[in-house]
Coordinates of C-alpha atoms and ligand atoms in Angstrom, one line a residue:
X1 CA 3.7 3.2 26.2
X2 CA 1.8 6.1 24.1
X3 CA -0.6 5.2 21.9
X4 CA -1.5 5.5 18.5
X5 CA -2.9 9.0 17.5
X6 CA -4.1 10.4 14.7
X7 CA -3.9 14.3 14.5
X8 CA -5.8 15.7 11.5
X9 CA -4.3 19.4 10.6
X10 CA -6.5 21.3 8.1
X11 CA -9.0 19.4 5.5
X12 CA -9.9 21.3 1.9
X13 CA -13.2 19.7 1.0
X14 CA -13.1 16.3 1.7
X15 CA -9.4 15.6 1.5
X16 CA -7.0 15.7 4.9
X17 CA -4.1 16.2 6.0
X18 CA -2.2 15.5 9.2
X19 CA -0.1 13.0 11.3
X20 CA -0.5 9.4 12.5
X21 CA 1.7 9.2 15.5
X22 CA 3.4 5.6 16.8
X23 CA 6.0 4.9 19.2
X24 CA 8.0 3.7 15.9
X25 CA 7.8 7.0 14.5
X26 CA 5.0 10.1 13.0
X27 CA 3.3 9.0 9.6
X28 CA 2.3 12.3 8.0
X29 CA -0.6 11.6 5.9
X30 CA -2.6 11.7 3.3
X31 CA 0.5 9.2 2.9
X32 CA 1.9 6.7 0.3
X33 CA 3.3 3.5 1.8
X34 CA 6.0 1.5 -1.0
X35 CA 5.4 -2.0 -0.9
X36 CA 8.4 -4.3 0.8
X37 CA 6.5 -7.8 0.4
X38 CA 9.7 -10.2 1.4
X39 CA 11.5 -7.7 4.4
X40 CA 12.7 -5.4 1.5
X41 CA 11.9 -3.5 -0.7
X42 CA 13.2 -4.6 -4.1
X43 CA 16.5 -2.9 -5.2
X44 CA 16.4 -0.3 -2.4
X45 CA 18.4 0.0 0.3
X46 CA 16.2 0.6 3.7
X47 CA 17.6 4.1 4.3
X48 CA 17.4 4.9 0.3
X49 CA 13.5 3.7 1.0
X50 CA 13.9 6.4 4.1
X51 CA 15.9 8.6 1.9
X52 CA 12.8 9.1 -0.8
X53 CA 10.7 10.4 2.3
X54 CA 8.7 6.9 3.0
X55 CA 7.3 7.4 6.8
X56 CA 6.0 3.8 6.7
X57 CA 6.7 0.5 4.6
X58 CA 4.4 -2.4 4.0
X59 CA 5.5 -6.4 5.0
X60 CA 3.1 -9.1 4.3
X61 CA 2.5 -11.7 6.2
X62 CA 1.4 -14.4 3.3
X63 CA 5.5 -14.3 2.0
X64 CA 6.9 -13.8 5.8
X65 CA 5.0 -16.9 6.9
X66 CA 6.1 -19.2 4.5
X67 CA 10.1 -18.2 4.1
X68 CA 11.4 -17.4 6.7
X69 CA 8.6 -17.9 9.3
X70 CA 7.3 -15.7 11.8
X71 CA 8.3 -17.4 14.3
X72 CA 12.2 -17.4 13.3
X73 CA 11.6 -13.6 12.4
X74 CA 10.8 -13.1 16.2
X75 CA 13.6 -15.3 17.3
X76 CA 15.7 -12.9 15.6
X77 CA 14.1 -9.7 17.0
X78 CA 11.6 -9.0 15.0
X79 CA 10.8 -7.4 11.4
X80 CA 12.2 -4.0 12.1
X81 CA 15.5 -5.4 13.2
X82 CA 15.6 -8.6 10.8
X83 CA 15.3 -6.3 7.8
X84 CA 17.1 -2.6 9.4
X85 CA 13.6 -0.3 9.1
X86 CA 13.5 1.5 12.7
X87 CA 10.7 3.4 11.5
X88 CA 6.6 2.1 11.4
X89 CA 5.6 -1.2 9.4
X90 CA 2.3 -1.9 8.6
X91 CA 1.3 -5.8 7.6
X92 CA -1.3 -7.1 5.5
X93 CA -3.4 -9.7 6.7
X94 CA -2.8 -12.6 4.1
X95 CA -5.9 -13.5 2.6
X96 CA -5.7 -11.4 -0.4
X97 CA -2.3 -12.9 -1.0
X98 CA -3.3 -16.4 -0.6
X99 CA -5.9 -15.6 -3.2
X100 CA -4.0 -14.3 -5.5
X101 CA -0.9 -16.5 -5.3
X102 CA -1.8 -19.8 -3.3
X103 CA -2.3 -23.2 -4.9
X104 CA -5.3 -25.4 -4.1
X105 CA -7.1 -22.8 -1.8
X106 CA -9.8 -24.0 0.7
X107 CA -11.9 -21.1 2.3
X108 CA -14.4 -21.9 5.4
X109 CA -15.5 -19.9 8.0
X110 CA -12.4 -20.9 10.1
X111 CA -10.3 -19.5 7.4
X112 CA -8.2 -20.7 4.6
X113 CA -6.3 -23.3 3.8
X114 CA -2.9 -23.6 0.8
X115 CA -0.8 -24.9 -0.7
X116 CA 2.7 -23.2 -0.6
X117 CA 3.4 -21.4 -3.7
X118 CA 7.2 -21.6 -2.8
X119 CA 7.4 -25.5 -2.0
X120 CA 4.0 -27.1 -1.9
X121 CA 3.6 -27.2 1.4
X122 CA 0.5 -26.6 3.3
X123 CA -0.8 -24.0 5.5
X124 CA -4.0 -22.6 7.1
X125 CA -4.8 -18.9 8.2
X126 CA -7.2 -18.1 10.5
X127 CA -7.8 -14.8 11.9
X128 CA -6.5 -16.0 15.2
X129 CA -3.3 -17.2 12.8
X130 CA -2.8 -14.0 11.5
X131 CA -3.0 -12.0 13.9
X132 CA -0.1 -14.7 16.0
X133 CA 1.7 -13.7 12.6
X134 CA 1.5 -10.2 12.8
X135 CA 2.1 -10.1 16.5
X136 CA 5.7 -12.0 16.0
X137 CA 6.6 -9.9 13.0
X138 CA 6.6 -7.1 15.6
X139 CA 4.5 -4.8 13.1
X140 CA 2.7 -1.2 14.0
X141 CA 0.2 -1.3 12.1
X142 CA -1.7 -4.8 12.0
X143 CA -4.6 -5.7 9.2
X144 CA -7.5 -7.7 10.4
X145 CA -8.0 -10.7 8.4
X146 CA -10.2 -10.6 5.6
X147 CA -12.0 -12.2 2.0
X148 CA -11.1 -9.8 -0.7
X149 CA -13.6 -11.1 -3.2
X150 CA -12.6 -11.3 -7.3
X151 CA -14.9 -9.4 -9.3
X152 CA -16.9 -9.5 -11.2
X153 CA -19.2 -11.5 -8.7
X154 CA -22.9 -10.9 -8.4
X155 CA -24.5 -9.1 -5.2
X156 CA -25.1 -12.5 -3.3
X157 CA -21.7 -13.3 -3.5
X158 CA -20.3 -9.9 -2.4
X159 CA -22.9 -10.0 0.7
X160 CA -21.8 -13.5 1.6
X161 CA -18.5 -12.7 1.5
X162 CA -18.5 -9.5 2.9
X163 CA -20.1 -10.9 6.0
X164 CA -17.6 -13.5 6.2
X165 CA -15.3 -10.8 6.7
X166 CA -16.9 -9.7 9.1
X167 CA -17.6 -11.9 11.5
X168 CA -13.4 -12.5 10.8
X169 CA -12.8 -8.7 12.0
X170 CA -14.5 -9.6 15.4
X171 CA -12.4 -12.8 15.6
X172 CA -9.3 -10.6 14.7
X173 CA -10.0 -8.0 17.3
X174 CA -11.1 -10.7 19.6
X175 CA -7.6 -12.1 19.2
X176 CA -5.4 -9.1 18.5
X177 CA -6.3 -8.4 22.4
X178 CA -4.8 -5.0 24.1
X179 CA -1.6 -3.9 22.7
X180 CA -0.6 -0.2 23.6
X181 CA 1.2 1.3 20.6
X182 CA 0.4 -1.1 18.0
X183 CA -2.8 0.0 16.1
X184 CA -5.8 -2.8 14.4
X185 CA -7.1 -1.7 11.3
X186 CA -11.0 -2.7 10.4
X187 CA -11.2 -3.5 6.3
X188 CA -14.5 -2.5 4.6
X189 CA -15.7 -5.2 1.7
X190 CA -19.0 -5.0 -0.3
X191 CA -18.1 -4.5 -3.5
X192 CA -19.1 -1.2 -5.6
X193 CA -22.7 -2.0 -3.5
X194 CA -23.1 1.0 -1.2
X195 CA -25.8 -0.7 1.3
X196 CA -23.3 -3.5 1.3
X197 CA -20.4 -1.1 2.2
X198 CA -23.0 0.4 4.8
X199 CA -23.6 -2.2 6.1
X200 CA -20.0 -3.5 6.4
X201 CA -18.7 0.6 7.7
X202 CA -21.6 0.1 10.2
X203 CA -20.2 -3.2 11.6
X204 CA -16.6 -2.4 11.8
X205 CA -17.5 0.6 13.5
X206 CA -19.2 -1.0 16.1
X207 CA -16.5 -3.4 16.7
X208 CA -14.3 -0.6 16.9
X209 CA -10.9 0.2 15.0
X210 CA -7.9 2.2 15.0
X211 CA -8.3 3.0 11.6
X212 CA -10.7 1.5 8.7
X213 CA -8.9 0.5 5.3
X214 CA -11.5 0.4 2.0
X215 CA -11.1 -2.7 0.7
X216 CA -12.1 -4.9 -2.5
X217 CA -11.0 -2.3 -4.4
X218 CA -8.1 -1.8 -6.9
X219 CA -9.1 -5.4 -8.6
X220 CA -10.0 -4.5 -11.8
X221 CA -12.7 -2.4 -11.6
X222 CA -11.2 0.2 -13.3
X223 CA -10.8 4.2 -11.8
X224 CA -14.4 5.4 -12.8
X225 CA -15.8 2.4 -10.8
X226 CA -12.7 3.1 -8.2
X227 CA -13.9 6.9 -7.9
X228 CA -17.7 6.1 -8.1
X229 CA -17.7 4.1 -4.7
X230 CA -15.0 6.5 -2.8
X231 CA -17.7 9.0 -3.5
X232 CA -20.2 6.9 -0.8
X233 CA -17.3 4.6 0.8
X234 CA -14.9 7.2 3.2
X235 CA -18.2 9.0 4.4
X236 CA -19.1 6.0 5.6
X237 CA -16.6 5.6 7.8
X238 CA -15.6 7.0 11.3
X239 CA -13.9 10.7 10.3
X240 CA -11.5 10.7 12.8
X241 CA -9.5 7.6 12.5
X242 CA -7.3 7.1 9.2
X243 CA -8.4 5.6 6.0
X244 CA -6.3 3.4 4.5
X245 CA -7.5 2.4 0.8
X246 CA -5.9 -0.7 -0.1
X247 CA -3.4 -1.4 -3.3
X248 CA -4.1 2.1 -4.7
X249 CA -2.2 3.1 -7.0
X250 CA -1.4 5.3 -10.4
X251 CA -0.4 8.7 -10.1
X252 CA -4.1 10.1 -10.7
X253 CA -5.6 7.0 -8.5
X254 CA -4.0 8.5 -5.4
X255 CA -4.4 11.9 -6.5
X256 CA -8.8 11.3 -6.7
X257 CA -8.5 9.0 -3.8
X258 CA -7.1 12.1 -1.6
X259 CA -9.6 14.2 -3.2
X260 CA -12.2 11.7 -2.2
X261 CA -10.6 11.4 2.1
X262 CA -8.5 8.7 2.1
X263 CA -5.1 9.2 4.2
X264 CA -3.1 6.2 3.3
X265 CA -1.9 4.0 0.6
X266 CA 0.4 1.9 -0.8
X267 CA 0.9 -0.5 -4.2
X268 CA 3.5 -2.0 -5.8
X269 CA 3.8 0.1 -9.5
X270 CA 6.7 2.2 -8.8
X271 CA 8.7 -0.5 -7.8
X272 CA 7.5 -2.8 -9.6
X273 CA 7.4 -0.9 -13.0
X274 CA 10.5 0.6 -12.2
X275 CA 12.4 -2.7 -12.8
X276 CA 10.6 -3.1 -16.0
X277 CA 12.0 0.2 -17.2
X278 CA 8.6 2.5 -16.6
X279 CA 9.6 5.8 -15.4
X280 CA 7.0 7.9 -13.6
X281 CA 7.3 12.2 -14.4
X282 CA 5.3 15.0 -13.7
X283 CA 4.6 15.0 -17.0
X284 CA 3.6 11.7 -17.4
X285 CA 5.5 8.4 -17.9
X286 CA 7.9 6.8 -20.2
X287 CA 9.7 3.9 -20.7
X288 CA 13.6 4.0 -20.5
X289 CA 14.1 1.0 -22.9
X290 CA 12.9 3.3 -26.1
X291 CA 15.4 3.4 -28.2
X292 CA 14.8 7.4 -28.7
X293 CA 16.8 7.8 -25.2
X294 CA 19.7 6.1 -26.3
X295 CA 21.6 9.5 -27.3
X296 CA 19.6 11.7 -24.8
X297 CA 22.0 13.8 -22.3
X298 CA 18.6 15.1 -20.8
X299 CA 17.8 13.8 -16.9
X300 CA 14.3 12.1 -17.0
X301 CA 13.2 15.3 -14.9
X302 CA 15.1 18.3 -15.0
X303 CA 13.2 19.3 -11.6
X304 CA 13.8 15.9 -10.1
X305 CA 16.4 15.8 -7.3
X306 CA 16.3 12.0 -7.0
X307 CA 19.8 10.4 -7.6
X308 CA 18.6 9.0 -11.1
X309 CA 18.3 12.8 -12.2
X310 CA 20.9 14.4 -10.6
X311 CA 23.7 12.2 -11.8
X312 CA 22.7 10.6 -14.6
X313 CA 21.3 10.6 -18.2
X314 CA 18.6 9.1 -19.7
X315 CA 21.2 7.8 -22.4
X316 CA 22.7 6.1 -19.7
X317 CA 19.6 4.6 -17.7
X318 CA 18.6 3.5 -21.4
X319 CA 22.5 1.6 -21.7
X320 CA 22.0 -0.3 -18.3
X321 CA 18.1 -0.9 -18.4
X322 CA 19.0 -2.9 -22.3
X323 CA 22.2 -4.7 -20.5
X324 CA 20.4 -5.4 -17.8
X325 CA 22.7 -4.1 -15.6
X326 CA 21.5 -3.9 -10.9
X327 CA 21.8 -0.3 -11.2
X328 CA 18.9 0.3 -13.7
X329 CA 16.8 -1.3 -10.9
X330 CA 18.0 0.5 -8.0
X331 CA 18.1 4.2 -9.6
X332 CA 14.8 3.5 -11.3
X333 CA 12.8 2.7 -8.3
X334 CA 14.8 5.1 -6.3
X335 CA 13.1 7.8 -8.8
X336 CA 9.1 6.4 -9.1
X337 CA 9.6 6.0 -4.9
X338 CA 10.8 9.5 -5.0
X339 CA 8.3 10.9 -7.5
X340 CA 5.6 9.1 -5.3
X341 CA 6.6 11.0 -1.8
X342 CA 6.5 14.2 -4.2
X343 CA 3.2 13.6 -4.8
X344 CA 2.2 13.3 -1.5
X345 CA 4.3 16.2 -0.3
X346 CA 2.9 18.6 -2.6
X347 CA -0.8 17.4 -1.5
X348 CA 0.4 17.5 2.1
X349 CA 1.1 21.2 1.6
X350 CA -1.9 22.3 -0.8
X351 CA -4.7 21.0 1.6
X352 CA -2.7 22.6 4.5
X353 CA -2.6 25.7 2.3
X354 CA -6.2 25.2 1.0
X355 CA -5.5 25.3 -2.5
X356 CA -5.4 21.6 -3.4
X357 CA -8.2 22.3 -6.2
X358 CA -5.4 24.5 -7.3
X359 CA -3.0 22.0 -6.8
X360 CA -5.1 19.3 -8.6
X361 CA -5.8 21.4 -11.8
X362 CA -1.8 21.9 -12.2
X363 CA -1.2 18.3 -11.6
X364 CA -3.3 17.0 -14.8
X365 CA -2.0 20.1 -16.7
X366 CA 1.1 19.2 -16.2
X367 CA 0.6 15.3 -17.2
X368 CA -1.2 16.5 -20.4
X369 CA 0.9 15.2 -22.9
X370 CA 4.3 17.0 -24.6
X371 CA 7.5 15.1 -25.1
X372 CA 8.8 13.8 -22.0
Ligands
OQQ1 C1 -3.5 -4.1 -5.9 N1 -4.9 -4.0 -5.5 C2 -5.3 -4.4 -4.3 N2 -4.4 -4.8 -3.3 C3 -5.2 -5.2 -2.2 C4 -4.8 -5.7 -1.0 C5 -3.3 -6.0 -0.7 C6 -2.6 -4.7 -0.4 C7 -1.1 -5.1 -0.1 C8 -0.7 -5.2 1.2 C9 0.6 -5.6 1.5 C10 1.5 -5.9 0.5 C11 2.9 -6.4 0.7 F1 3.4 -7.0 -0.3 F2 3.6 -5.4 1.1 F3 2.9 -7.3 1.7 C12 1.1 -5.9 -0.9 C13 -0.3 -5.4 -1.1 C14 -5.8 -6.0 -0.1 N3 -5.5 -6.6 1.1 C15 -6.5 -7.0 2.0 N4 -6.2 -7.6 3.2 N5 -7.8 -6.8 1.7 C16 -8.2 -6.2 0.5 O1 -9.5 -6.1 0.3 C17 -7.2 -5.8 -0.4 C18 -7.5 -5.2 -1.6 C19 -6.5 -4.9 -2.6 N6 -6.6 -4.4 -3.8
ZN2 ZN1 14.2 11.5 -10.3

């Protein structure tokens, strides 16, 4: 069984480019990974997801856990078969999601404890748990488990927790065991603190990862704060393995986070916003429900070869957001997927070229304003 590789091709300052290899399939990075929480990824068809140019999709174990189960998910052969994705799946860990969604959360140093936010039930995750989890979900890429703190918090609080995670990393590796062509990824904590995020870079790298995400991040701290600790965080960590920063993001988010080294990504806004109507351009974004497209012939982008531009008109994506009609979902995250994987094409090819400063300039330019 081959391993996992990563193959950096050419870098242009601190950004990279190259390929992650898996048995499952290549992943060329710096790469954006769309979100499929629940074995799909809402309104798109796995080979439209394929279609778009995704190498990778995210599953999560927190959803898959409690509906349908792991273990009847492995009965069944597994995620990639259950939900028809041949290609690589990477799955989050859980303990963000329990934070986020869970009812009546317990957190010790054996893990956490909830309530089911589905039917009340409850559950516990360990990093021994989650790791069972991952391994029955049949996933590529598995996420140790970790304490994604909510800021703000003071510095005590981040340390604590930060150490919590990990001493969990350890257990997750400890338990994650030797698996030939599935990969364990390390996640950094510590806050916007960059001796915390030292400390935590210099920890994971002596457990030793196949790649290190950057976590805590992405939770409100705004892009400034985002930026500020990218500056200190990827230099921390171990230059040959992928980064993976975690829930990133807005067009210009990924576009600074590249700039800054990190290889992978993923978060739920074009999906997500696309059934709410937000469209995502080059030249910035709208929102289809406006009543000034309900006469427009115009594609959203001209230069777009998505199926949402190519065959239809804004007039009409306005008609079947306002009645609500399936297809406003499906061709409008078939489009912000698209625009996404055009995004990281084109900074595929610029740092390959070496003119991704180049690349960067024309890419605010072109969001700066003028009727879209
Ligand atoms: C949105 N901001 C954000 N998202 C964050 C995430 C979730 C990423 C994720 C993974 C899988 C899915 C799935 F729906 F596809 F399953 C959805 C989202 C984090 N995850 C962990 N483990 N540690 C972190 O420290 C962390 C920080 C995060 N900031
Ligand atoms: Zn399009």
């Amino acid at each position: 069984m081959t391993l996992i590789t990563f193959r950096k091709d050419a870098t242009d300052g601190k950004a990279r480019t190259g390929v992650l290899s898996t048995p499952r399939g290549d992943i060329r990075t710096p790469a954006f990974m769309p979100v499929g929480t629940a074995a799909t990824v809402k309104a798109m068809l796995p080979e439209s997801v394929a279609a778009t140019g995704a190498d990778i999709l995210l599953g999560n174990t927190y959803h898959l856990m409690l509906r349908p189960t792991a273990e009847r998910i492995d009965r069944l052969g597994g995620l990639h078969r259950f939900m028809n994705w041949d290609k690589p799946i990477l799955t989050d860990s859980g303990g963000f999601q329990v934070m986020s969604l869970a009812a009546l959360r317990k957190l010790t140093e054996k893990g956490v404890t909830f309530k089911s936010h589905i039917d009340g039930s409850r559950h516990e995750i360990t990093p021994e748990r989650s790791m069972e989890i991952q391994k029955l979900l049949g996933s590529d890429i598995v996420m140790c488990f970790d304490e994604c703190p909510a800021l703000p918090a003071d510095k005590t609080r981040i340390a604590q927790s930060m150490r919590l995670s990990m001493r969990w990393a350890q257990r997750s590796r400890d338990a994650f065991g030797d698996r030939p062509g599935h990969a364990l990824f390390g996640i950094q904590q510590g806050g916007l603190e960059q001796d915390l995020r030292a400390e935590s870079a210099a920890a994971l790298t002596e457990i030793g990862f196949d790649g290190y995400a950057v976590g805590g991040l992405a939770v409100g701290e705004g892009q400034e704060a985002m930026f500020g600790c990218l500056d200190f965080a990827s230099d921390q960590l171990p230059q040959d393995k992928p980064r993976y920063l975690m829930g990133v993001g807005k067009p210009d988010d990924i576009v600074g986070a590249v700039a800054r080294g990190i290889d992978m990504m993923d978060c739920v806004l074009p999906s997500r916003s696309g059934r709410t109507g937000q469209v995502f351009t080059r030249h910035g974004v709208l929102n289809i429900k406006n009543a000034r497209h309900q006469d427009d012939p115009r594609p959203i982008d001209d230069a777009c070869t998505c199926p949402a531009c190519t065959k239809y008109s804004r007039a009409y994506l306005h008609h079947v957001f306002r009645s609500q009609e399936m297809i406003s979902s499906m061709l409008l995250t078939w489009h912000n997927l698209h625009y996404f994987q055009q995004i990281m094409d084109g900074m595929r090819k610029a740092i390959a070229a070496g003119t991704f400063t180049r690349w960067q300039a024309d890419f605010h330019a072109n969001r700066a304003g003028g009727d879209i």
